[in-house]
Amino acid sequence: MKPQIIELLSAAVATLQDDGVLPSELSVSIQVENTRDKAHGDLATNLALMLAKPAAKNPRELAQLIVNALPVSALVEKTDIAGPGFINFYLSDASTQALVTQVIEQGERYGHNSTGAGRLVQVEFVSANPTGPLHIGHGRGAAVGDSICRLLEATGWQVTREFYYNDAGAQINNLALSVQARCQGLTPDDERWPEDGYRGEYIVELADSFMRGDTVQSEDQQFTGTGNADDLEAIRHFAVAYLRREQDLDLKAFDVNFDVYFLESSLYDDGKVDAAVERLIANGYTYEDGGALWLRTTDFGDDKDRVMRKKDGGYTYFVPDVAYHLDKWQRGFARVVNEQGADHHSTITRVRAGLQALQADIPTGWPDYVLHQMVTVMRGGEEVKISKRAGSYVTLRDLIDEVGRDATRYFLVARKADSQLTFDIDLARSQSSDNPVYYIQYAHARVCSIFRKLAEQSGSWHVSDGLAALSSLALDAEKDLVVLLGRFPEVVNNAAAQHEPHQVANYLRELAGDFHTYYNSEKTLVDDSEVRNARLTLAYAVRQVLANGLTLLGLTAPEVM
């Protein structure tokens, strides 16, 4: 109902401007919020307090003028003025019918909008180098990043999901040496084992597959093992393809897909890193000192200048990031969201500084970053630190196998990304109201059970009859549920704009809680056909919104639990 109330207030402001009460050139941003206390109505605005100064009037006096200028609306039962000048709105029964009708008519589209207007946005997330199974940190990035993509699509953006990784460098070399050592029959206890080698059980599996001559294919890599333990280059290619396939399998089990896989090495192969550096030099933002090439990042707010090219001629790690993001800009992505681990925090300022120094008309503060904090996994009150397969950390697949995809995804997005997260395996597996994802999905299944019971009783329900009977929703709990359903589009819009899928998770828990309370206190399938139809229609709308919200988080909406 907020958009409709804002429209009414906008019309009132326009009237007051025409009457000379408010300056005609005044630009007004109208805010409408839910009230904390239902005694103060359903919605409220501080508009009169905001406009009192330019109107040169007492806020309460101006509030009354605004109320007097409001167009007549069947959605508003009454208004009142509270405190220093807040305007409270009490919604009518007609608003209940209008909102429930909107939910049912829009169905899966309820909560969606066209804010993005089909504009391009790229979301880069996970972006894990193929050196081992995805760990729980990658899982949090996958859950948050994919949910952000779903939210942006729901608000009208054309989304490209991108996975960026490196198939060369020190980490990949250590991986290849580790696999080669296994191919040669060595173990991590052998003195010839690579100093920085990987020790997980997956290295054994990888080596066995290479020696068998298996062909492995991922979304973007394919290679056949040669069985030659002395061919380090073949081992490297095979290991990358093998672990990329493993990543793909984990992500598919998590219902996460990508449109583009981008290799860091391609930036060097295509000359894009050198071209970006030459452009920075030509623009006058670099200097040489101590045999190294430096970027004047302090010109763009950094606390000190940063080395771009080291004495040995190699580039520091943020330089290819600058070239990569220039490539994103040149591909037409006016909006880019990078979902990464909190350890990337130090690169934000220097990457943005490098992009500004390129003088490529890239906006200040581009791209957006969402940084997630670490995840602590608990079982039986104790921290779980290692995986049998990975050897040194908890893998994403471990959690999916333990608690299922839905519980894993929900728990990883239920808190704001920049908050540290404790993942309690015992809680995630429990079938109780303490488990939020179970609690939400059970609310959806509960509505489905109502309609199954209706069918068993040979009862019938039609949308048209239900909508016509909505005036029979006379209980405060019913009206509160409708108001809560009306909040969903705003929650979706805010979550998308702020890149915060946890807002949807929190909303779903609130909606499920209110529905469970209502279900436990009021019978739905009553004898009175008008009341029964009205309550069935309300339950149907609740089910729809629960399903829509669960979809935005990549979760299923079960009909039976």
Coordinates of C-alpha atoms in Angstrom, one line a residue:
M1 CA 0.0 0.0 0.0
K2 CA 2.9 2.4 0.4
P3 CA 3.1 3.4 -3.3
Q4 CA -0.6 4.2 -3.2
I5 CA -0.2 6.3 -0.1
I6 CA 2.8 8.1 -1.6
E7 CA 0.6 8.9 -4.7
L8 CA -2.0 10.4 -2.4
L9 CA 0.6 12.5 -0.6
S10 CA 2.1 13.6 -3.9
A11 CA -1.2 14.8 -5.0
A12 CA -1.7 16.7 -1.8
V13 CA 1.7 18.4 -2.1
A14 CA 0.9 19.4 -5.7
T15 CA -2.4 21.0 -4.5
L16 CA -0.6 22.9 -1.7
Q17 CA 1.9 24.1 -4.2
D18 CA -0.8 25.3 -6.5
D19 CA -2.4 27.1 -3.6
G20 CA 0.9 28.8 -2.7
V21 CA 1.2 27.0 0.7
L22 CA 4.4 25.3 -0.5
P23 CA 7.0 26.7 -2.8
S24 CA 6.3 25.6 -6.4
E25 CA 10.0 24.8 -7.1
L26 CA 10.2 22.6 -4.0
S27 CA 11.4 19.0 -4.7
V28 CA 9.8 16.6 -2.3
S29 CA 11.0 13.1 -1.4
I30 CA 8.0 11.4 0.4
Q31 CA 8.7 8.6 2.9
V32 CA 6.0 6.3 4.2
E33 CA 6.8 3.8 6.9
N34 CA 5.0 1.0 8.7
T35 CA 3.9 2.0 12.2
R36 CA 5.3 0.1 15.2
D37 CA 2.1 0.4 17.2
K38 CA -1.2 -0.5 15.4
A39 CA -2.9 2.1 17.7
H40 CA -1.2 4.6 15.4
G41 CA -2.6 3.2 12.2
D42 CA -1.0 1.0 9.6
L43 CA 1.3 3.5 7.8
A44 CA 2.7 6.9 8.7
T45 CA 4.7 9.7 7.2
N46 CA 6.9 12.6 8.6
L47 CA 6.2 14.7 5.5
A48 CA 4.8 17.6 7.4
L49 CA 8.0 17.8 9.6
M50 CA 10.2 17.7 6.5
L51 CA 8.3 20.5 4.8
A52 CA 7.5 22.7 7.8
K53 CA 10.6 24.9 7.3
P54 CA 10.2 25.7 3.6
A55 CA 6.5 26.2 4.2
A56 CA 7.2 28.5 7.2
K57 CA 4.5 26.7 9.2
N58 CA 4.1 24.8 12.4
P59 CA 4.5 21.0 11.5
R60 CA 1.1 20.1 13.0
E61 CA -0.6 22.9 11.2
L62 CA 1.0 21.8 7.9
A63 CA 0.1 18.2 8.6
Q64 CA -3.6 19.2 8.8
L65 CA -3.3 21.1 5.5
I66 CA -1.8 18.0 3.9
V67 CA -4.6 15.8 5.3
N68 CA -7.2 18.3 4.0
A69 CA -5.7 18.2 0.6
L70 CA -5.5 14.4 0.3
P71 CA -7.7 13.0 -2.5
V72 CA -10.5 10.8 -1.4
S73 CA -9.5 7.1 -1.5
A74 CA -11.4 3.9 -0.8
L75 CA -8.1 2.5 0.5
V76 CA -7.9 4.8 3.5
E77 CA -10.4 4.4 6.3
K78 CA -9.2 7.4 8.2
T79 CA -6.1 9.5 9.1
D80 CA -5.0 11.3 12.2
I81 CA -2.1 13.5 13.3
A82 CA 0.2 12.5 16.1
G83 CA 3.0 14.0 18.1
P84 CA 4.8 16.9 16.5
G85 CA 3.2 16.3 13.1
F86 CA 3.2 12.7 12.0
I87 CA 0.3 11.7 9.7
N88 CA -1.1 8.2 10.4
F89 CA -3.1 6.2 7.9
Y90 CA -5.6 3.5 8.8
L91 CA -6.2 1.2 5.8
S92 CA -9.8 0.2 4.9
D93 CA -11.3 -3.2 4.1
A94 CA -11.2 -2.1 0.5
S95 CA -7.4 -1.9 0.7
T96 CA -7.3 -5.5 2.0
Q97 CA -9.3 -6.7 -0.9
A98 CA -7.1 -4.7 -3.4
L99 CA -3.9 -6.0 -1.9
V100 CA -4.9 -9.7 -1.8
T101 CA -6.3 -9.4 -5.3
Q102 CA -3.0 -8.0 -6.5
V103 CA -1.0 -10.9 -4.9
I104 CA -3.2 -13.5 -6.6
E105 CA -3.5 -11.8 -9.9
Q106 CA 0.3 -11.2 -10.2
G107 CA 1.2 -14.6 -8.8
E108 CA 4.9 -15.4 -9.3
R109 CA 5.4 -11.8 -10.4
Y110 CA 4.2 -10.3 -7.2
G111 CA 7.0 -8.3 -5.6
H112 CA 8.8 -7.8 -8.9
N113 CA 9.2 -4.4 -10.6
S114 CA 10.8 -2.8 -13.6
T115 CA 13.3 -0.5 -11.8
G116 CA 16.2 -1.9 -13.8
A117 CA 14.4 -1.2 -17.1
G118 CA 16.4 -4.0 -18.8
R119 CA 19.7 -2.3 -18.2
L120 CA 22.8 -4.5 -18.0
V121 CA 24.4 -5.5 -14.7
Q122 CA 27.2 -8.0 -14.1
V123 CA 27.6 -9.8 -10.9
E124 CA 30.9 -11.5 -10.2
F125 CA 30.9 -14.0 -7.4
V126 CA 32.6 -17.2 -6.1
S127 CA 35.6 -16.7 -8.5
A128 CA 37.6 -19.4 -6.8
N129 CA 40.9 -20.6 -8.3
P130 CA 40.7 -24.3 -9.1
T131 CA 43.0 -25.6 -6.4
G132 CA 40.6 -27.7 -4.4
P133 CA 37.0 -28.3 -3.5
L134 CA 34.9 -25.2 -2.8
H135 CA 35.0 -24.3 0.9
I136 CA 32.2 -22.9 3.1
G137 CA 33.4 -19.3 2.4
H138 CA 32.9 -19.9 -1.3
G139 CA 29.5 -21.3 -0.4
R140 CA 28.5 -18.1 1.4
G141 CA 29.7 -16.1 -1.6
A142 CA 27.7 -18.4 -3.9
A143 CA 24.5 -18.1 -1.9
V144 CA 24.7 -14.4 -1.4
G145 CA 25.9 -13.7 -5.0
D146 CA 23.2 -15.9 -6.6
S147 CA 20.5 -14.3 -4.4
I148 CA 21.6 -10.9 -5.4
C149 CA 21.3 -11.9 -9.1
R150 CA 17.8 -13.2 -8.5
L151 CA 16.8 -10.0 -6.7
L152 CA 18.3 -7.8 -9.5
E153 CA 16.4 -9.9 -12.1
A154 CA 13.2 -9.4 -10.1
T155 CA 13.7 -5.7 -10.2
G156 CA 14.1 -5.5 -14.0
W157 CA 17.8 -5.8 -14.5
Q158 CA 19.4 -7.9 -17.2
V159 CA 21.9 -9.9 -15.2
T160 CA 25.2 -11.6 -16.3
R161 CA 26.7 -14.0 -13.8
E162 CA 30.4 -14.1 -14.1
F163 CA 33.1 -16.4 -12.6
Y164 CA 36.7 -15.1 -12.7
Y165 CA 39.7 -17.3 -11.9
N166 CA 43.3 -17.9 -12.6
D167 CA 44.6 -21.1 -14.3
A168 CA 48.3 -20.1 -13.8
G169 CA 50.6 -18.7 -11.2
A170 CA 52.0 -20.0 -7.9
Q171 CA 48.9 -21.7 -6.6
I172 CA 48.2 -23.6 -9.7
N173 CA 51.9 -24.6 -9.9
N174 CA 51.8 -25.9 -6.4
L175 CA 48.6 -27.9 -7.3
A176 CA 50.4 -29.4 -10.4
L177 CA 53.4 -30.3 -8.3
S178 CA 51.2 -31.9 -5.7
V179 CA 49.4 -34.0 -8.2
Q180 CA 52.6 -35.0 -9.9
A181 CA 54.0 -36.1 -6.6
R182 CA 51.0 -38.4 -6.0
C183 CA 51.3 -39.7 -9.6
Q184 CA 54.9 -40.6 -8.7
G185 CA 53.8 -42.5 -5.6
L186 CA 54.8 -39.9 -3.0
T187 CA 52.8 -39.0 0.1
P188 CA 52.8 -35.8 2.1
D189 CA 55.0 -37.5 4.6
D190 CA 57.8 -38.0 2.0
E191 CA 60.7 -35.5 2.3
R192 CA 60.4 -34.9 -1.5
W193 CA 56.8 -33.7 -1.2
P194 CA 56.4 -30.1 -2.5
E195 CA 57.0 -27.6 0.3
D196 CA 53.7 -25.8 -0.4
G197 CA 51.9 -28.8 -1.7
Y198 CA 48.2 -29.6 -1.3
R199 CA 47.5 -32.5 1.0
G200 CA 43.8 -33.3 0.7
E201 CA 42.4 -36.6 -0.3
Y202 CA 41.1 -35.0 -3.6
I203 CA 44.7 -34.8 -4.8
V204 CA 44.8 -38.7 -4.7
E205 CA 41.6 -38.9 -6.6
L206 CA 42.9 -36.3 -9.1
A207 CA 46.2 -38.2 -9.6
D208 CA 44.4 -41.5 -10.1
S209 CA 42.1 -40.0 -12.7
F210 CA 45.1 -38.5 -14.6
M211 CA 47.0 -41.8 -14.6
R212 CA 43.9 -43.6 -15.9
G213 CA 43.7 -41.3 -18.9
D214 CA 40.3 -40.0 -18.0
T215 CA 38.7 -37.1 -20.0
V216 CA 37.3 -34.4 -17.7
Q217 CA 35.0 -31.6 -18.9
S218 CA 33.8 -28.6 -17.0
E219 CA 31.6 -25.7 -18.2
D220 CA 34.7 -24.1 -19.7
Q221 CA 37.6 -26.7 -19.7
Q222 CA 38.2 -30.1 -21.2
F223 CA 41.4 -32.2 -21.0
T224 CA 42.4 -35.9 -21.2
G225 CA 45.0 -37.3 -18.8
T226 CA 48.1 -38.7 -20.5
G227 CA 49.1 -41.0 -17.7
N228 CA 52.7 -39.6 -17.9
A229 CA 53.8 -38.6 -14.4
D230 CA 56.7 -36.7 -15.8
D231 CA 54.5 -34.4 -18.0
L232 CA 54.0 -31.5 -15.5
E233 CA 52.3 -29.3 -18.1
A234 CA 49.7 -32.0 -18.9
I235 CA 49.1 -32.5 -15.2
R236 CA 48.5 -28.8 -14.7
H237 CA 46.0 -28.6 -17.5
F238 CA 44.3 -31.8 -16.3
A239 CA 44.2 -30.6 -12.7
V240 CA 42.6 -27.3 -13.6
A241 CA 39.9 -29.0 -15.8
Y242 CA 39.3 -31.6 -13.1
L243 CA 38.8 -29.2 -10.3
R244 CA 36.8 -26.8 -12.4
R245 CA 34.5 -29.8 -13.0
E246 CA 34.3 -30.4 -9.3
Q247 CA 33.4 -26.8 -8.7
D248 CA 30.7 -27.0 -11.3
L249 CA 29.2 -30.1 -9.7
D250 CA 29.2 -28.4 -6.3
L251 CA 27.6 -25.3 -7.7
K252 CA 25.0 -27.2 -9.6
A253 CA 24.1 -29.1 -6.4
F254 CA 23.7 -25.6 -4.9
D255 CA 21.5 -24.4 -7.9
V256 CA 24.1 -21.8 -8.9
N257 CA 24.9 -21.2 -12.6
F258 CA 27.1 -18.8 -14.5
D259 CA 26.9 -17.2 -17.9
V260 CA 30.6 -16.3 -18.3
Y261 CA 33.9 -17.9 -17.1
F262 CA 36.7 -15.4 -17.4
L263 CA 40.4 -16.4 -17.2
E264 CA 42.9 -14.0 -15.6
S265 CA 45.5 -15.3 -17.9
S266 CA 43.5 -14.1 -20.9
L267 CA 44.1 -10.5 -19.7
Y268 CA 47.9 -11.1 -20.2
D269 CA 47.5 -13.2 -23.4
D270 CA 45.3 -10.5 -25.0
G271 CA 47.6 -7.7 -23.9
K272 CA 44.9 -6.0 -21.8
V273 CA 47.1 -5.7 -18.7
D274 CA 50.0 -4.1 -20.6
A275 CA 47.5 -1.8 -22.3
A276 CA 46.0 -0.6 -19.0
V277 CA 49.4 0.0 -17.6
E278 CA 50.5 2.0 -20.7
R279 CA 47.3 4.1 -20.4
L280 CA 48.0 4.8 -16.7
I281 CA 51.6 5.9 -17.6
A282 CA 50.3 8.1 -20.4
N283 CA 47.8 9.8 -18.1
G284 CA 50.6 10.8 -15.8
Y285 CA 49.5 8.9 -12.7
T286 CA 52.6 6.7 -12.4
Y287 CA 56.2 7.2 -11.3
E288 CA 59.3 5.0 -10.8
D289 CA 61.0 4.7 -7.5
G290 CA 63.5 2.0 -6.2
G291 CA 63.3 0.2 -9.5
A292 CA 59.5 -0.3 -9.2
L293 CA 56.6 1.4 -11.0
W294 CA 54.1 3.1 -8.7
L295 CA 50.5 4.3 -9.1
R296 CA 49.5 7.6 -7.5
T297 CA 46.5 6.1 -5.7
T298 CA 46.7 8.9 -3.1
D299 CA 45.3 11.2 -5.8
F300 CA 42.1 9.2 -5.4
G301 CA 41.8 8.9 -1.7
D302 CA 44.2 6.0 -0.9
D303 CA 46.4 6.4 2.2
K304 CA 49.6 5.7 0.2
D305 CA 50.7 5.1 -3.3
R306 CA 50.8 1.5 -4.5
V307 CA 53.4 -0.5 -6.4
M308 CA 52.2 -1.6 -9.9
R309 CA 55.2 -3.3 -11.3
K310 CA 57.8 -4.9 -9.0
K311 CA 61.6 -4.8 -9.5
D312 CA 61.5 -8.2 -11.1
G313 CA 59.1 -6.9 -13.7
G314 CA 56.0 -8.8 -12.4
Y315 CA 52.8 -6.9 -11.8
T316 CA 51.2 -6.7 -8.3
Y317 CA 47.9 -8.5 -7.9
F318 CA 45.7 -5.4 -8.2
V319 CA 46.9 -4.5 -11.6
P320 CA 45.1 -7.3 -13.5
D321 CA 42.1 -6.4 -11.5
V322 CA 42.2 -2.9 -12.9
A323 CA 42.5 -4.3 -16.5
Y324 CA 39.7 -6.8 -15.8
H325 CA 37.3 -4.1 -14.6
L326 CA 38.2 -1.9 -17.6
D327 CA 37.2 -4.8 -19.7
K328 CA 33.9 -5.1 -17.8
W329 CA 33.2 -1.4 -18.4
Q330 CA 34.0 -1.8 -22.1
R331 CA 31.6 -4.7 -22.3
G332 CA 28.8 -2.2 -21.5
F333 CA 28.2 -3.0 -17.8
A334 CA 27.3 0.4 -16.3
R335 CA 26.5 -1.5 -13.1
V336 CA 28.8 -4.1 -11.7
V337 CA 28.6 -5.9 -8.3
N338 CA 31.5 -7.9 -7.0
E339 CA 30.6 -10.4 -4.2
Q340 CA 33.9 -11.4 -2.6
G341 CA 35.4 -12.5 0.7
A342 CA 36.3 -9.8 3.3
D343 CA 40.0 -10.4 2.6
H344 CA 39.5 -8.4 -0.7
H345 CA 38.8 -5.3 1.3
S346 CA 42.3 -3.8 0.8
T347 CA 42.0 -4.0 -3.0
I348 CA 38.8 -1.9 -3.3
T349 CA 40.4 1.5 -3.0
R350 CA 43.3 0.8 -5.3
V351 CA 41.2 -0.8 -8.0
R352 CA 38.8 2.1 -8.0
A353 CA 41.8 4.5 -8.0
G354 CA 43.3 2.7 -11.0
L355 CA 40.0 2.9 -12.8
Q356 CA 39.7 6.6 -12.2
A357 CA 43.3 7.1 -13.3
L358 CA 42.5 5.4 -16.6
Q359 CA 40.2 8.4 -17.5
A360 CA 37.8 6.2 -19.2
D361 CA 34.6 8.0 -18.0
I362 CA 34.1 5.3 -15.3
P363 CA 32.0 6.7 -12.5
T364 CA 33.6 7.3 -9.1
G365 CA 32.8 4.5 -6.7
W366 CA 32.4 2.0 -9.5
P367 CA 32.1 -1.0 -9.1
D368 CA 29.9 -2.0 -6.1
Y369 CA 31.4 -4.4 -3.7
V370 CA 29.7 -6.9 -1.3
L371 CA 32.2 -8.5 1.0
H372 CA 31.2 -11.5 3.1
Q373 CA 32.8 -12.4 6.4
M374 CA 34.0 -15.8 7.5
V375 CA 31.8 -18.7 8.5
T376 CA 32.3 -20.8 11.6
V377 CA 30.8 -24.3 11.4
M378 CA 29.6 -25.9 14.6
R379 CA 28.4 -29.4 15.4
G380 CA 27.5 -30.6 18.9
G381 CA 28.7 -27.3 20.3
E382 CA 32.2 -27.6 18.9
E383 CA 33.7 -26.0 15.9
V384 CA 34.2 -28.2 12.8
K385 CA 37.4 -27.2 11.0
I386 CA 38.4 -29.9 8.5
S387 CA 36.9 -32.1 5.9
K388 CA 37.9 -35.7 5.3
R389 CA 38.2 -35.0 1.6
A390 CA 39.7 -31.5 1.6
G391 CA 41.9 -32.2 4.6
S392 CA 42.1 -28.6 6.0
Y393 CA 38.7 -27.0 5.7
V394 CA 35.0 -27.6 5.6
T395 CA 33.8 -27.9 2.0
L396 CA 30.5 -26.7 0.6
R397 CA 29.6 -30.2 -0.5
D398 CA 30.1 -31.4 3.2
L399 CA 27.3 -29.0 4.3
I400 CA 25.0 -29.8 1.4
D401 CA 25.4 -33.5 2.1
E402 CA 24.8 -32.9 5.9
V403 CA 21.9 -30.6 5.9
G404 CA 20.6 -30.3 2.3
R405 CA 20.8 -27.5 -0.3
D406 CA 17.9 -25.4 1.1
A407 CA 19.1 -25.2 4.7
T408 CA 22.7 -24.5 3.5
R409 CA 21.6 -21.7 1.2
Y410 CA 19.2 -20.1 3.8
F411 CA 21.7 -20.2 6.7
L412 CA 24.4 -18.6 4.4
V413 CA 22.2 -15.6 3.4
A414 CA 20.2 -15.2 6.6
R415 CA 22.7 -12.7 8.1
K416 CA 24.1 -9.5 6.5
A417 CA 27.1 -10.5 4.4
D418 CA 29.5 -8.3 6.4
S419 CA 28.5 -10.1 9.7
Q420 CA 30.4 -13.1 10.8
L421 CA 28.3 -16.2 10.6
T422 CA 28.0 -19.3 12.8
F423 CA 26.6 -22.2 10.9
D424 CA 25.1 -24.7 13.4
I425 CA 24.7 -28.0 11.7
D426 CA 22.5 -29.4 14.4
L427 CA 20.1 -26.5 14.1
A428 CA 20.1 -26.7 10.3
R429 CA 19.1 -30.3 10.5
S430 CA 16.4 -29.9 13.1
Q431 CA 12.7 -30.1 12.2
S432 CA 11.5 -27.5 14.7
S433 CA 10.4 -23.9 14.9
D434 CA 13.9 -23.0 16.0
N435 CA 15.2 -23.9 12.5
P436 CA 14.2 -20.8 10.4
V437 CA 14.3 -22.5 7.0
Y438 CA 12.2 -25.4 8.2
Y439 CA 9.8 -22.9 9.9
I440 CA 9.3 -20.9 6.7
Q441 CA 8.9 -23.9 4.4
Y442 CA 6.5 -25.6 6.8
A443 CA 4.3 -22.5 6.6
H444 CA 4.1 -23.0 2.8
A445 CA 3.4 -26.7 3.3
R446 CA 0.8 -25.9 5.9
V447 CA -1.2 -23.8 3.4
C448 CA -1.0 -26.7 0.9
S449 CA -2.3 -29.1 3.6
I450 CA -5.3 -26.9 4.1
F451 CA -6.3 -27.1 0.5
R452 CA -5.7 -30.9 0.5
K453 CA -8.0 -31.2 3.5
L454 CA -10.6 -29.1 1.7
A455 CA -10.5 -31.5 -1.2
E456 CA -10.7 -34.5 1.1
Q457 CA -13.9 -33.0 2.5
S458 CA -15.2 -32.5 -1.0
G459 CA -15.2 -28.8 -0.5
S460 CA -14.6 -26.2 -3.2
W461 CA -12.9 -22.8 -3.4
H462 CA -12.7 -20.4 -6.3
V463 CA -10.6 -17.3 -6.5
S464 CA -13.5 -15.1 -7.5
D465 CA -15.6 -16.3 -4.6
G466 CA -12.7 -15.8 -2.2
L467 CA -12.0 -12.3 -3.4
A468 CA -15.6 -11.4 -3.1
A469 CA -15.7 -12.6 0.5
L470 CA -12.6 -10.7 1.7
S471 CA -14.7 -8.3 3.7
S472 CA -15.2 -11.2 6.1
L473 CA -11.6 -10.9 7.3
A474 CA -12.5 -9.0 10.4
L475 CA -9.8 -10.1 12.8
D476 CA -6.7 -7.9 13.6
A477 CA -4.5 -10.9 12.9
E478 CA -5.9 -11.2 9.4
K479 CA -5.5 -7.5 8.6
D480 CA -2.0 -7.6 10.0
L481 CA -1.2 -10.5 7.6
V482 CA -2.5 -8.5 4.7
V483 CA -0.4 -5.5 5.7
L484 CA 2.6 -7.8 5.9
L485 CA 2.0 -9.2 2.4
G486 CA 1.8 -5.6 1.2
R487 CA 5.4 -5.0 2.5
F488 CA 6.9 -7.7 0.2
P489 CA 7.5 -5.6 -2.9
E490 CA 9.3 -2.9 -0.8
V491 CA 11.4 -5.6 0.8
V492 CA 12.4 -7.0 -2.6
N493 CA 13.2 -3.6 -4.0
N494 CA 15.3 -2.6 -1.0
A495 CA 17.1 -5.9 -0.9
A496 CA 18.0 -5.6 -4.5
A497 CA 19.1 -2.0 -4.3
Q498 CA 21.2 -2.6 -1.2
H499 CA 22.5 -6.0 -2.3
E500 CA 21.2 -7.5 0.9
P501 CA 19.3 -10.8 0.4
H502 CA 19.1 -11.3 4.2
Q503 CA 16.3 -8.8 4.2
V504 CA 14.2 -11.3 2.3
A505 CA 15.2 -14.1 4.6
N506 CA 14.2 -12.0 7.7
Y507 CA 10.9 -11.0 6.0
L508 CA 10.0 -14.6 5.3
R509 CA 10.7 -15.6 8.8
E510 CA 8.3 -12.9 10.1
L511 CA 5.6 -13.8 7.6
A512 CA 5.9 -17.5 8.5
G513 CA 5.7 -16.7 12.2
D514 CA 2.6 -14.5 11.8
F515 CA 0.9 -17.2 9.7
H516 CA 1.7 -20.0 12.1
T517 CA 0.3 -17.9 15.0
Y518 CA -2.8 -17.2 13.0
Y519 CA -3.2 -20.8 11.9
N520 CA -2.9 -22.1 15.5
S521 CA -5.5 -19.7 16.8
E522 CA -8.1 -19.6 14.0
K523 CA -9.7 -22.5 12.1
T524 CA -9.7 -22.0 8.3
L525 CA -12.2 -24.6 7.2
V526 CA -15.2 -23.2 9.2
D527 CA -18.8 -23.8 8.4
D528 CA -19.5 -20.2 7.4
S529 CA -18.8 -20.3 3.6
E530 CA -18.0 -16.5 3.4
V531 CA -15.5 -16.7 6.2
R532 CA -14.1 -19.9 4.9
N533 CA -13.6 -18.5 1.4
A534 CA -12.0 -15.4 2.8
R535 CA -9.6 -17.3 5.0
L536 CA -8.7 -19.7 2.2
T537 CA -8.0 -16.8 -0.1
L538 CA -5.8 -15.1 2.5
A539 CA -3.9 -18.4 3.0
Y540 CA -3.5 -18.8 -0.8
A541 CA -1.9 -15.3 -0.9
V542 CA 0.4 -16.1 2.0
R543 CA 1.5 -19.2 0.2
Q544 CA 2.2 -17.3 -3.0
V545 CA 4.4 -14.7 -1.2
L546 CA 6.3 -17.4 0.7
A547 CA 7.0 -19.2 -2.6
N548 CA 8.1 -16.0 -4.3
G549 CA 10.4 -15.1 -1.5
L550 CA 11.9 -18.6 -1.2
T551 CA 12.6 -18.5 -5.0
L552 CA 14.5 -15.3 -4.6
L553 CA 16.8 -17.1 -2.2
G554 CA 17.1 -20.1 -4.4
L555 CA 15.1 -22.3 -2.1
T556 CA 12.2 -24.7 -2.8
A557 CA 8.7 -24.3 -1.6
P558 CA 7.6 -27.8 -0.5
E559 CA 4.0 -28.8 -0.5
V560 CA 4.5 -31.6 2.0
M561 CA 6.8 -31.8 5.0

